mmCIF file of C-alpha atoms in Angstrom:
data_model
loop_
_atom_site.group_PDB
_atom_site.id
_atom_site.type_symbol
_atom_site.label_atom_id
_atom_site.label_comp_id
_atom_site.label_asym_id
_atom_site.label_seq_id
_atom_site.Cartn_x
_atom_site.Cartn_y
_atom_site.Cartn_z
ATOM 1 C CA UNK P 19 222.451 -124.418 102.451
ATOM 2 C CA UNK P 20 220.826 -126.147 105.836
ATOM 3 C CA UNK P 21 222.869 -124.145 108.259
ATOM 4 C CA UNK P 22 223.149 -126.168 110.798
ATOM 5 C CA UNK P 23 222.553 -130.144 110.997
ATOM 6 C CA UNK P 24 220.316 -129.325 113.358
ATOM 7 C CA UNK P 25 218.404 -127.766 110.496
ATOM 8 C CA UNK P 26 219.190 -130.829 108.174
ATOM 9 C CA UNK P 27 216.274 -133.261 108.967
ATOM 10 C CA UNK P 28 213.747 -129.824 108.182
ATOM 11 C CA UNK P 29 215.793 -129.300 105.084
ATOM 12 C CA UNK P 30 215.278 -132.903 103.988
ATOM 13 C CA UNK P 31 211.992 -133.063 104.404
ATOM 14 C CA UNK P 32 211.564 -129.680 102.274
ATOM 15 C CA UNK P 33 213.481 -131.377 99.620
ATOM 16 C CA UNK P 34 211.486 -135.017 99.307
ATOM 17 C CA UNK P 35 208.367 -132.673 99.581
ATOM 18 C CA UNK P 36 209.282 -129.869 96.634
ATOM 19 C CA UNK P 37 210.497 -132.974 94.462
ATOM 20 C CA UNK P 38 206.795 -134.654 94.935
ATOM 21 C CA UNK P 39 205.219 -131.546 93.795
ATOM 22 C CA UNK P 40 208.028 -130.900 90.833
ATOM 23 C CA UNK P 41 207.227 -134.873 89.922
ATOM 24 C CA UNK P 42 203.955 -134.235 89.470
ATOM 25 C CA UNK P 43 203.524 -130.724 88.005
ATOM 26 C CA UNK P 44 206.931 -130.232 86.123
ATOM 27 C CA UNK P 45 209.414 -127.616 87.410
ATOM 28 C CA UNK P 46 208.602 -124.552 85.369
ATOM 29 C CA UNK P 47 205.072 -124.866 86.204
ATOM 30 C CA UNK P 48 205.767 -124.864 90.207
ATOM 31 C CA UNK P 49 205.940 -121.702 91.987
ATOM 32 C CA UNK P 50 207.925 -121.051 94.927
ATOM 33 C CA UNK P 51 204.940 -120.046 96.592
ATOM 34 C CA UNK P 52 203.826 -123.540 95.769
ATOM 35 C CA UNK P 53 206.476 -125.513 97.688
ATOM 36 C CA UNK P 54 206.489 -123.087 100.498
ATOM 37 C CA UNK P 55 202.470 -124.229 100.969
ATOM 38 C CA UNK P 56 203.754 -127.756 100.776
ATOM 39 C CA UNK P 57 205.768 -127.101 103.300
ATOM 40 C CA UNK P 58 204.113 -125.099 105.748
ATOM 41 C CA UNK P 59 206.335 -122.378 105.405
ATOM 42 C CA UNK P 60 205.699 -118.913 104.442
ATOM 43 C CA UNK P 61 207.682 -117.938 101.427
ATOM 44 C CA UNK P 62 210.099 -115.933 103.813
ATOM 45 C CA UNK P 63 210.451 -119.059 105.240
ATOM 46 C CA UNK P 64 211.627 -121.108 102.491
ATOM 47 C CA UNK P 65 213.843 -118.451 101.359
ATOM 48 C CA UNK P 66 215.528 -118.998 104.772
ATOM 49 C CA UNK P 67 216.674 -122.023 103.942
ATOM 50 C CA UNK P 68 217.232 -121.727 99.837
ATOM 51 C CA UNK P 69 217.996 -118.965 97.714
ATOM 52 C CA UNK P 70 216.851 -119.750 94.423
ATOM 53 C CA UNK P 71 214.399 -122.269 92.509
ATOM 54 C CA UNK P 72 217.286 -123.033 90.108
ATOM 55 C CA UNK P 73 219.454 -124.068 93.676
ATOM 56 C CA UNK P 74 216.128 -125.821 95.444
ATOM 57 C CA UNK P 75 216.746 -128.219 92.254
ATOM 58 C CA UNK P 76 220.196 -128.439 92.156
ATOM 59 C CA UNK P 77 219.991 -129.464 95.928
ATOM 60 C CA UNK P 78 217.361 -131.927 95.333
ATOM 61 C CA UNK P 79 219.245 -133.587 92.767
ATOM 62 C CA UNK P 80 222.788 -133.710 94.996
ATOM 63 C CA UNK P 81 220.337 -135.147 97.938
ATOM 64 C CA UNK P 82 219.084 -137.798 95.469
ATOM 65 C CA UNK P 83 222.635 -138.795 94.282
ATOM 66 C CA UNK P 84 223.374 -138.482 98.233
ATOM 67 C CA UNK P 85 220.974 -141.450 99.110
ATOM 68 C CA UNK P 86 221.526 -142.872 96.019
ATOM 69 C CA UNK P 87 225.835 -143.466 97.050
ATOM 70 C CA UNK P 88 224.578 -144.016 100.754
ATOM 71 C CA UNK P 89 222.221 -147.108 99.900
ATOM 72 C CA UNK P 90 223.060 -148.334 96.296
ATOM 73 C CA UNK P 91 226.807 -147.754 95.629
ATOM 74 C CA UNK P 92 228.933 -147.607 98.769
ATOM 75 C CA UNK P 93 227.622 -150.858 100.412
ATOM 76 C CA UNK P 94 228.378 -152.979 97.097
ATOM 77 C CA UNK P 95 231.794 -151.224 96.386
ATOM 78 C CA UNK P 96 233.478 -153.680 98.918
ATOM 79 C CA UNK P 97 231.995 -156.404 96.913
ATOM 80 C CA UNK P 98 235.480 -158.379 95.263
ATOM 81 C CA UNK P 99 233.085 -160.833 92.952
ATOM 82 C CA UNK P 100 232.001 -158.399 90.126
ATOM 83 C CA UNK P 101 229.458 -160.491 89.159
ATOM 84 C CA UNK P 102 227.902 -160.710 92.767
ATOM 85 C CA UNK P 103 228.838 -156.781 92.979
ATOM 86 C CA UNK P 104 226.600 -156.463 89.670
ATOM 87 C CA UNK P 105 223.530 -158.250 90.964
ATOM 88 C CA UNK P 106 223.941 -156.549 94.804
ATOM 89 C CA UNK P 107 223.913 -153.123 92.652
ATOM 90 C CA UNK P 108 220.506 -154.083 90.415
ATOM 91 C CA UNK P 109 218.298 -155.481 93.755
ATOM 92 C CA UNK P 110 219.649 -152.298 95.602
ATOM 93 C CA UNK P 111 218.788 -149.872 93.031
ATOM 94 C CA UNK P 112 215.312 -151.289 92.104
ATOM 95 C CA UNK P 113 214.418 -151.222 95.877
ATOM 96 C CA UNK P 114 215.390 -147.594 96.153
ATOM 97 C CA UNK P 115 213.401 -146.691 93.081
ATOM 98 C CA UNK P 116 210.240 -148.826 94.380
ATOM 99 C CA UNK P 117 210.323 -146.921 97.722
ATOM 100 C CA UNK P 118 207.790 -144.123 98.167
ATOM 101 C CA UNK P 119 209.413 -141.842 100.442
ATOM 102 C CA UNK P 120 212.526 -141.222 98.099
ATOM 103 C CA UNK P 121 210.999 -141.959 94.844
ATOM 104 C CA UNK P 122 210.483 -138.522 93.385
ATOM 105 C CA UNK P 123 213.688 -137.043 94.303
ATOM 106 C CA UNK P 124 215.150 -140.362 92.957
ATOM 107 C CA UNK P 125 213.293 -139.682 89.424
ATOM 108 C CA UNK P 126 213.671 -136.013 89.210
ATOM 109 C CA UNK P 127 217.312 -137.303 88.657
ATOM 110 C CA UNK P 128 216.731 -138.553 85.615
ATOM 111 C CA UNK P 129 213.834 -136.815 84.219
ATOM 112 C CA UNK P 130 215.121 -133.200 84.350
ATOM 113 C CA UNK P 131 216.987 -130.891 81.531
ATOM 114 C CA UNK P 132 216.039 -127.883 83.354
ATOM 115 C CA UNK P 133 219.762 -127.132 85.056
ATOM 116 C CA UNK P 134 222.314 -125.310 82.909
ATOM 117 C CA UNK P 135 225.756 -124.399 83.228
ATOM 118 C CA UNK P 136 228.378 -125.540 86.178
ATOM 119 C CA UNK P 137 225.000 -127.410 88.181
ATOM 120 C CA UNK P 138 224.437 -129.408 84.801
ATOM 121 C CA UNK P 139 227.829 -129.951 85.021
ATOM 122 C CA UNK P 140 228.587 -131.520 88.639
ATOM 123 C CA UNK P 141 224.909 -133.519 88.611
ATOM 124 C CA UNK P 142 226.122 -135.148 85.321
ATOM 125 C CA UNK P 143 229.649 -135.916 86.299
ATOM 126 C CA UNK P 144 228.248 -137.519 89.467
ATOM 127 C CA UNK P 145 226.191 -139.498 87.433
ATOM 128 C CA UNK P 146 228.161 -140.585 84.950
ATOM 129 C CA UNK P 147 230.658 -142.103 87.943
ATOM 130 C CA UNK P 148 227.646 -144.954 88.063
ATOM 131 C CA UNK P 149 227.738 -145.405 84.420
ATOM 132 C CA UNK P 150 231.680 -145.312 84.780
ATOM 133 C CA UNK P 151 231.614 -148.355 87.408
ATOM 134 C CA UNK P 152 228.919 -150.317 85.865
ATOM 135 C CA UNK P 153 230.950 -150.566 82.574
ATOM 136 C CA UNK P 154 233.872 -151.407 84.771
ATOM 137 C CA UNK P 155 232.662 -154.079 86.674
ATOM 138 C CA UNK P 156 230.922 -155.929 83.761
ATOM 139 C CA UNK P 157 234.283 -155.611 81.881
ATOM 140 C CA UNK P 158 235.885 -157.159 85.124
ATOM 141 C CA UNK P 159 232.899 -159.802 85.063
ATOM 142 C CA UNK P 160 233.713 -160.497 81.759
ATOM 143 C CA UNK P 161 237.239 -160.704 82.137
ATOM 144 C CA UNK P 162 236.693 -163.580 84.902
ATOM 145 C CA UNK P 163 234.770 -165.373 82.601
ATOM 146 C CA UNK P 164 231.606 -164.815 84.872
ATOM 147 C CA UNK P 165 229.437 -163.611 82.538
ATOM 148 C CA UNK P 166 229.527 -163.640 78.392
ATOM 149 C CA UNK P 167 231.505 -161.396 76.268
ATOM 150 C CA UNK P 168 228.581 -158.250 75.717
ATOM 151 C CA UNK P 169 229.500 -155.257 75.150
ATOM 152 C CA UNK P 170 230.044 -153.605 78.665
ATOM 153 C CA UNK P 171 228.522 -150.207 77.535
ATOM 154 C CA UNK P 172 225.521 -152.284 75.918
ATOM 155 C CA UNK P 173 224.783 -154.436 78.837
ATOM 156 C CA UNK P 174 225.595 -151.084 81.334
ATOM 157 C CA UNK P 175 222.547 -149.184 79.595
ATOM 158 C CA UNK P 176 220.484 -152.189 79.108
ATOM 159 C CA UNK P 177 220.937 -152.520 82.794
ATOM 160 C CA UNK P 178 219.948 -148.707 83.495
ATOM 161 C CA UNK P 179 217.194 -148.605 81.620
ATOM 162 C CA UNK P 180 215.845 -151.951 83.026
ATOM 163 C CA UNK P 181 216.199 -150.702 86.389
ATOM 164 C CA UNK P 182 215.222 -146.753 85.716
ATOM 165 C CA UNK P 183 212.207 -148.155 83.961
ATOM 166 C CA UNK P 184 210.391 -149.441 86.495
ATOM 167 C CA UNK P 185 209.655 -145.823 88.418
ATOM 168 C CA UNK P 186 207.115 -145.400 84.886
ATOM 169 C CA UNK P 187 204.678 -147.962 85.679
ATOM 170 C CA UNK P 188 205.582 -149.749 88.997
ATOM 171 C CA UNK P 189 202.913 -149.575 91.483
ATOM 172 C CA UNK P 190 203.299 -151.099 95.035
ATOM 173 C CA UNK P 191 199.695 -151.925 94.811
ATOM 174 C CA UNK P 192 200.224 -154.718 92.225
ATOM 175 C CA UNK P 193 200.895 -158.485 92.081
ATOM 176 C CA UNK P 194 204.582 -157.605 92.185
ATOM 177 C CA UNK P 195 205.984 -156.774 95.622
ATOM 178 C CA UNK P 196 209.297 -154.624 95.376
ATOM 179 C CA UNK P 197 210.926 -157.685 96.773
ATOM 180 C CA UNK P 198 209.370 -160.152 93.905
ATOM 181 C CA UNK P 199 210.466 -157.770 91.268
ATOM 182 C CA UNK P 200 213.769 -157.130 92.415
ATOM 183 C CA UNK P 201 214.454 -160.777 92.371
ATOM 184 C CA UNK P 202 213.096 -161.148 89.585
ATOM 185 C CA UNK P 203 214.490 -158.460 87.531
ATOM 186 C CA UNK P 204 218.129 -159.944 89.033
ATOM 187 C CA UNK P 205 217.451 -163.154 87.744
ATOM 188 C CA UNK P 206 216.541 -162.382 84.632
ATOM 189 C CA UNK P 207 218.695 -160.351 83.685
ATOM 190 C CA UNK P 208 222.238 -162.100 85.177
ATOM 191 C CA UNK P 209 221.004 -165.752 83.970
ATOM 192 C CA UNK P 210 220.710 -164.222 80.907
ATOM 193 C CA UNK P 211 224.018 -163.408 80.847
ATOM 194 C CA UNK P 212 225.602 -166.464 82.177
ATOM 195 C CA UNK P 213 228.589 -168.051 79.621
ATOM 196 C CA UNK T 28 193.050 -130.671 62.980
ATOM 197 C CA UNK T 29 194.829 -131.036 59.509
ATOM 198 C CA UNK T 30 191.639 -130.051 57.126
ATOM 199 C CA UNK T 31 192.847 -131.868 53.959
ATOM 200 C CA UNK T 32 195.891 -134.340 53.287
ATOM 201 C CA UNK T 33 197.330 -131.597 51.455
ATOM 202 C CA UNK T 34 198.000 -129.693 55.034
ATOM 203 C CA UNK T 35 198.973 -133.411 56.215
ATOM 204 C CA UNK T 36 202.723 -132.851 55.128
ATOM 205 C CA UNK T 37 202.970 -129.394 56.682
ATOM 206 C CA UNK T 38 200.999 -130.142 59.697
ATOM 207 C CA UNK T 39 204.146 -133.498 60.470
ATOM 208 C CA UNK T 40 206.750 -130.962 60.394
ATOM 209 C CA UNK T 41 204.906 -128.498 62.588
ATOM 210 C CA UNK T 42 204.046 -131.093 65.323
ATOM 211 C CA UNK T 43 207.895 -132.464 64.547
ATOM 212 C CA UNK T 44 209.392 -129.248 65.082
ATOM 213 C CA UNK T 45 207.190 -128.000 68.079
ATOM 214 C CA UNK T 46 208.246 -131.280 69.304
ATOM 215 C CA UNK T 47 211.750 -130.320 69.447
ATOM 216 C CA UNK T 48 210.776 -127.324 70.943
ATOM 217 C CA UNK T 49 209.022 -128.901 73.973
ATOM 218 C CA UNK T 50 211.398 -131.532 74.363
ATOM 219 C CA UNK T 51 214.598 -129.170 75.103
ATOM 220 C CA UNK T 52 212.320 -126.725 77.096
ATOM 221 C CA UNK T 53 209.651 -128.757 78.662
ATOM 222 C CA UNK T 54 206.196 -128.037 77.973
ATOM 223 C CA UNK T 55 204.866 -125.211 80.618
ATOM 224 C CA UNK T 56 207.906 -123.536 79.366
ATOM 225 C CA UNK T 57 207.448 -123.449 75.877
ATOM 226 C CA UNK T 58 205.362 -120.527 74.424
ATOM 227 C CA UNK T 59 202.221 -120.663 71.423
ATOM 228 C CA UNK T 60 204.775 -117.688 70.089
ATOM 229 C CA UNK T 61 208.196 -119.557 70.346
ATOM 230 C CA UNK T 62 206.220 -122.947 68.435
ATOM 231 C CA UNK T 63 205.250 -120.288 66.019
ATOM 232 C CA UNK T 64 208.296 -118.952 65.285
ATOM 233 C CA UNK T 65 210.449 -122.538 65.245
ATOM 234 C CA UNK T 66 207.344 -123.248 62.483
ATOM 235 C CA UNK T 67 208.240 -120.230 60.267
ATOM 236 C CA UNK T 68 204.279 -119.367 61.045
ATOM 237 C CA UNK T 69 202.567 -116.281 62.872
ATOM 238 C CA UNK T 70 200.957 -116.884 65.788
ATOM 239 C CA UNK T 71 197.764 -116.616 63.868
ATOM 240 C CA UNK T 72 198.757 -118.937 61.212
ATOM 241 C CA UNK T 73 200.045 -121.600 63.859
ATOM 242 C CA UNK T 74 196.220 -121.518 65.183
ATOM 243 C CA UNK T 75 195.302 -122.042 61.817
ATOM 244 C CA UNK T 76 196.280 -125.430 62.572
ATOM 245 C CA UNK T 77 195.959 -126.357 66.464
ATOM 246 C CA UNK T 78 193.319 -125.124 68.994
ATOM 247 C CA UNK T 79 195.232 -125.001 71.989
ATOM 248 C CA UNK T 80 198.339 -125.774 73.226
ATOM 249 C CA UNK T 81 197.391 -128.756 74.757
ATOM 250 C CA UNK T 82 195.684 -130.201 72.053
ATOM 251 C CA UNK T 83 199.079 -129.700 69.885
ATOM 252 C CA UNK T 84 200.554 -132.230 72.601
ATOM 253 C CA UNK T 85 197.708 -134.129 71.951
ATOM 254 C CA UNK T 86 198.539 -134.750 68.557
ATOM 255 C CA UNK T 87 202.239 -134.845 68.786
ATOM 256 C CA UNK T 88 201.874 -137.733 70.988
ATOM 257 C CA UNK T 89 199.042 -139.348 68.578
ATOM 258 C CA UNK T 90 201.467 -138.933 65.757
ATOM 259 C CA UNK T 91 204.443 -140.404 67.926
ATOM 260 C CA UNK T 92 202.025 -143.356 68.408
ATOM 261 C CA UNK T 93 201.103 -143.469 64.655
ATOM 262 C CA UNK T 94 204.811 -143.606 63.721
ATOM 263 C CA UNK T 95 205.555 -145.719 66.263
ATOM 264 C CA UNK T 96 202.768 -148.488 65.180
ATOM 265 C CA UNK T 97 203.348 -147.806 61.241
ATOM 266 C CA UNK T 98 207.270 -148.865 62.062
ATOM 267 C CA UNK T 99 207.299 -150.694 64.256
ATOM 268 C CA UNK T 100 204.203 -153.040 65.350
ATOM 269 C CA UNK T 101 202.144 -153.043 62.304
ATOM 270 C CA UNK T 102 205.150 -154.810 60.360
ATOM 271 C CA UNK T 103 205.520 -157.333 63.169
ATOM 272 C CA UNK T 104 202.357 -158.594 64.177
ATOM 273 C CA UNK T 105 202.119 -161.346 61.226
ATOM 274 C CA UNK T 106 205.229 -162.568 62.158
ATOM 275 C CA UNK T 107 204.451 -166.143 63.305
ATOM 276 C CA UNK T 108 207.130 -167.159 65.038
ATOM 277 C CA UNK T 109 206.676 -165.783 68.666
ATOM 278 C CA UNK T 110 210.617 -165.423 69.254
ATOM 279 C CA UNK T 111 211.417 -164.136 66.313
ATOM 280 C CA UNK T 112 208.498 -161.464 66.553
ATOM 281 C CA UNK T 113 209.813 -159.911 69.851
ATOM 282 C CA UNK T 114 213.256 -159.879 68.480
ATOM 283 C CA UNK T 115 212.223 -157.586 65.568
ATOM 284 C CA UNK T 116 210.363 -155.718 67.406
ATOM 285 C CA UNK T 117 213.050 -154.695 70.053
ATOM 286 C CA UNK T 118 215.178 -154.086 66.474
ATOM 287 C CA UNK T 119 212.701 -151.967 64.910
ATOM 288 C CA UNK T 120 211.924 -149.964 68.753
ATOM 289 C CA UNK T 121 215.900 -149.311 68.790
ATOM 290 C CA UNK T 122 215.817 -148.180 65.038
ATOM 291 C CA UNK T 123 212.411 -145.303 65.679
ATOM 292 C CA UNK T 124 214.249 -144.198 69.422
ATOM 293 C CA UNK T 125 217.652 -143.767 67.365
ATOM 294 C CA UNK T 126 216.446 -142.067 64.358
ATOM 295 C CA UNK T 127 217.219 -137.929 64.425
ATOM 296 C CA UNK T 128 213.819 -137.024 62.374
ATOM 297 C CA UNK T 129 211.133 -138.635 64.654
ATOM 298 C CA UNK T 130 213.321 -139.035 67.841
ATOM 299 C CA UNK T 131 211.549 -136.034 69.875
ATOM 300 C CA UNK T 132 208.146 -136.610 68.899
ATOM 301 C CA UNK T 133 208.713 -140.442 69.978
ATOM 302 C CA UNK T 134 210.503 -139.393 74.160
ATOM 303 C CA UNK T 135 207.943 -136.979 74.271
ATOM 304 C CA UNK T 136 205.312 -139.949 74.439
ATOM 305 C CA UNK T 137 207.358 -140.644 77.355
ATOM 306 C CA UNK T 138 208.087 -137.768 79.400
ATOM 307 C CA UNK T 139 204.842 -136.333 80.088
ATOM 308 C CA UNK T 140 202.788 -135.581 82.592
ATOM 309 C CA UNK T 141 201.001 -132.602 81.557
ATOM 310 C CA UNK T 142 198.115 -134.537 79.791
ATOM 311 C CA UNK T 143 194.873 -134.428 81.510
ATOM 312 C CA UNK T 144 191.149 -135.971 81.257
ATOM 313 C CA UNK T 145 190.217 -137.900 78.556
ATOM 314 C CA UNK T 146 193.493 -137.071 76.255
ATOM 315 C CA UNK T 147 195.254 -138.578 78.944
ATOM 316 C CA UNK T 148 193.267 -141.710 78.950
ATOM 317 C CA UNK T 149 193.271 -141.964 75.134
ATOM 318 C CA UNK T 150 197.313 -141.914 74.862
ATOM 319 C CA UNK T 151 197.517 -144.452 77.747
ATOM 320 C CA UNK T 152 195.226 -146.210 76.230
ATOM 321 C CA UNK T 153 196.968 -146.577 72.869
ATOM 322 C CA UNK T 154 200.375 -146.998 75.171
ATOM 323 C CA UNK T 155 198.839 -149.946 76.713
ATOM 324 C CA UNK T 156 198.180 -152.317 73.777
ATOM 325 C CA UNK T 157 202.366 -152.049 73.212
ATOM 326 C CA UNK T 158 202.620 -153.385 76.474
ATOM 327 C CA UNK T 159 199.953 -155.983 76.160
ATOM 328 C CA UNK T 160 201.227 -157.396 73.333
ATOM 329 C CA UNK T 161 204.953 -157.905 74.538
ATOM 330 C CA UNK T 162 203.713 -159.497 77.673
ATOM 331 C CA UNK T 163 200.673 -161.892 75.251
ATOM 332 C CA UNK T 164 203.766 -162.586 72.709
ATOM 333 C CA UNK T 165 206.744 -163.209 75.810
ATOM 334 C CA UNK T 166 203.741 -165.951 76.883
ATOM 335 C CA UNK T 167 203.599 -167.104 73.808
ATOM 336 C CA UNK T 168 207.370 -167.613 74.266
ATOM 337 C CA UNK T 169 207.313 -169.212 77.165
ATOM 338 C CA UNK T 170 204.459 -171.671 76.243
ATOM 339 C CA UNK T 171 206.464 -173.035 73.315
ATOM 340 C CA UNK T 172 209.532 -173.323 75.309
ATOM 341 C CA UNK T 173 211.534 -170.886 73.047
ATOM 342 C CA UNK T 174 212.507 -168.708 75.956
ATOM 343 C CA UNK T 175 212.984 -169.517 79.990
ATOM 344 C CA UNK T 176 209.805 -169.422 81.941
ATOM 345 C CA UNK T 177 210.439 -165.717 83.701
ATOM 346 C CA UNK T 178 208.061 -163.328 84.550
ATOM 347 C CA UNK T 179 206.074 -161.943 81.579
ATOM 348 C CA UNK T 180 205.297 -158.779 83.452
ATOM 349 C CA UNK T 181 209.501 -157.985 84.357
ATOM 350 C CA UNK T 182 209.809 -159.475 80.730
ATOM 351 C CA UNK T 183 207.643 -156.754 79.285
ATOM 352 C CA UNK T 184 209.324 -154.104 81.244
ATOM 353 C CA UNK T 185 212.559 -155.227 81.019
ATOM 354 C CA UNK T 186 212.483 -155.044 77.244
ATOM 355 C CA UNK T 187 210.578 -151.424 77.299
ATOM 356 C CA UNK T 188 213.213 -149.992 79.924
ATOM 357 C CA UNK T 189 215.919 -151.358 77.656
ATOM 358 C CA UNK T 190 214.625 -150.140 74.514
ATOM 359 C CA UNK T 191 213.104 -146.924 75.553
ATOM 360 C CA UNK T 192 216.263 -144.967 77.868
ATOM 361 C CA UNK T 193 218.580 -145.220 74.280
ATOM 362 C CA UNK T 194 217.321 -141.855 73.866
ATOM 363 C CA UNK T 195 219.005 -140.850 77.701
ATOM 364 C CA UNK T 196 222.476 -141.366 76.648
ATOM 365 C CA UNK T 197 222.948 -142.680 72.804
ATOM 366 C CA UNK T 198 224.677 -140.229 70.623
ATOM 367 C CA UNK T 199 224.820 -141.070 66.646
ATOM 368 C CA UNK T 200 228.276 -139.774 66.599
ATOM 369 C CA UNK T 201 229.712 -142.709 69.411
ATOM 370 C CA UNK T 202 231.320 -145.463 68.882
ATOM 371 C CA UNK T 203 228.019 -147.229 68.363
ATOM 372 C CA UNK T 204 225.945 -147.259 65.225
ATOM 373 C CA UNK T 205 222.006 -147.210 65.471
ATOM 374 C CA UNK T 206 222.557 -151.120 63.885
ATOM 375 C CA UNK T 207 225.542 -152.122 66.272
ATOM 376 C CA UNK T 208 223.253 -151.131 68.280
ATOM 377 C CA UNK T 209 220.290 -152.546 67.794
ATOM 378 C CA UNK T 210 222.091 -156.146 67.148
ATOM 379 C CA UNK T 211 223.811 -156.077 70.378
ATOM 380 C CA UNK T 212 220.636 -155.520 72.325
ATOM 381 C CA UNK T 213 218.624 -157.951 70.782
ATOM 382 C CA UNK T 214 221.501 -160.673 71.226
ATOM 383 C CA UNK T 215 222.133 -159.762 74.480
ATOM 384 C CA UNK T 216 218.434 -159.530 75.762
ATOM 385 C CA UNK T 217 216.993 -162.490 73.699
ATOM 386 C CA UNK T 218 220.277 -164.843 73.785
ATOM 387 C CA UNK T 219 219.946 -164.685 78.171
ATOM 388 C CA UNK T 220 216.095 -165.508 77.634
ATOM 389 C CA UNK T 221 217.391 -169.167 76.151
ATOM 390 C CA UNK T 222 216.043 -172.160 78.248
#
C-alpha cells in the first residue's frame, strides 16, 4: 500500500495515528474524514495512500504484528534455554505494550472483531504462531525439567493474559516504571513455576 | 428502569441478549432496531424498557457487575483464610467468564470505552473495589507468610489478566472443561505464589 519506502515512514505514522483515534473512539464510530484530520491530510490524501477503512485496519493490524516479530519474537527465537527464551519473551512483550508510541496499534490487535473473511483469516493465523511457540517452548521447558509439569496451553494463556492485561490499567505515571513491572511480572510469574 | 420485579425477569434477558448483540458488533454499530428485534420487541416496546441506548449499556454493565458480585465476591468475602479466599475467587472468576448464559454481559464490562460522564465513573467505580480487594487480601497473604512477598499491585493484575482473557480464546467444546480449567489455573497461579 505505501508505494514507495520512501513513502513508508509517512505511512507509519498514518497508521500509529488512525490506531490512537480507533483506540479511543472504536472503529465503526471513526470516519475517514476523521483520520485524514488526524493526519493532516485531506481525504484525497489519505485515499492516496489506502483504499478502504476495512484495509486502513487490516494494515494497522499487520504493522502491529510487524513490530511485534521485529522486537518481541525474532530477537528471543535464537534463545536455546526455553526457560530463559520464556522469560526474554514476557520482559520484551510487557515493554512493548507499556510503550506509548506503539501502544494502540499494539492493542487494536487484540481488541478488534471488526475484520471478516480472508483479513480475519491471515491476522489470526499470524497470531496464533505466538500462541503456537509459547505452548512449544513451555512444553520444551518442561521437558528439561526447568519448570513444573503445567499444562503448556494453561500456563501459555495465563501468560497472555498476564502480559495483555496490563495495556487496561497500566499508566506510566504510576509507582511502577515499565522496567519495575516487567521485572516484576517475570519474576513472579517464572518463580512460580520453578520444580 | 425495570418498573416492578415482575418486568425484572424479562428486563435480564433483554439486557442479556442486547448484550450479545453488542458484543459481536460493537456498540456504535449496533442499532435501537436490531436490539429490538434480537428482543422479540418493537422498537416502541424496547423503549418501554430503556431510555437511551447508552443507558441500556449502562445497565448491562451494572447487571454484569451484579452477577459478577452475587457469584463471585459476595460468597467469598467471609472466607477467613486469606489464601484460601483468593483461590476461590480466581475459581469462581473462571467459572462466571466460562459460563455461555452470562459470558457477554460479563467481557462487555471489559471492552468498553464508549461510557461517558458520570456512568463512566460509577462502573469504574464499582470495577475498582474488585481490584482493591485482591490487592488488600494478596497483603493479607503476604503478611501471614502464606504466599512469597511479590508485588501486590503485579499480584492483583496478574490474577485479573489471567482470569479475565479466558473469554479471548476458551472454547467449551476444547479439550478443556470450564473445571479443568479452573483447577489448573488456580494450581498453577497460587502453587508459584508458595514461599
Amino acid at each position: 500500500m505505501a508505494g514507495t519506502s520512501g513513502d513508508s515512514k509517512r505511512f507509519r505514522s498514518i497508521l500509529e495515528r488512525s490506531a490512537r483515534l480507533i483506540f479511543q473512539h472504536g472503529f465503526e464510530a471513526t470516519s475517514m474524514q476523521e483520520i485524514a484530520e488526524a493526519c493532516g491530510l485531506t481525504k484525497a490524501g489519505l485515499y492516496h495512500h489506502i483504499r478502504t477503512k476495512e484495509s486502513l485496519l487490516v494494515a494497522i493490524m499487520n504493522y502491529g504484528l510487524d513490530l511485534f516479530e521485529e522486537t518481541v519474537l525474532d530477537p528471543v527465537r535464537t534463545i536455546l534455554d526455553p526457560l530463559e527464551r520464556l522469560r526474554q519473551t514476557m520482559a520484551r512483550n510487557v515493554t512493548l505494550v507499556t510503550q506509548d508510541s506503539s501502544k494502540e496499534v499494539t492493542i487494536i490487535l487484540h481488541e478488534d472483531r471488526t475484520l471478516t473473511g480472508s483479513a480475519r483469516k491471515e491476522i489470526n493465523a499470524r497470531k496464533k504462531r505466538y500462541v503456537r511457540f509459547l505452548e512449544a517452548t513451555f512444553r520444551e521447558a518442561i521437558e528439561r525439567q526447568q519448570i513444573r509439569s503445567v499444562d503448556p496451553t494453561i500456563a501459555t494463556y495465563s501468560f497472555l493474559g498476564t502480559v495483555h492485561w496490563v495495556y487496561k490499567w497500566y499508566r506510566p505515571s504510576g509507582r511502577l516504571s515499565s522496567e519495575q513491572l516487567s521485572n516484576g511480572m517475570v519474576e513472579m510469574f517464572f518463580e512460580g513455576l520453578m520444580p
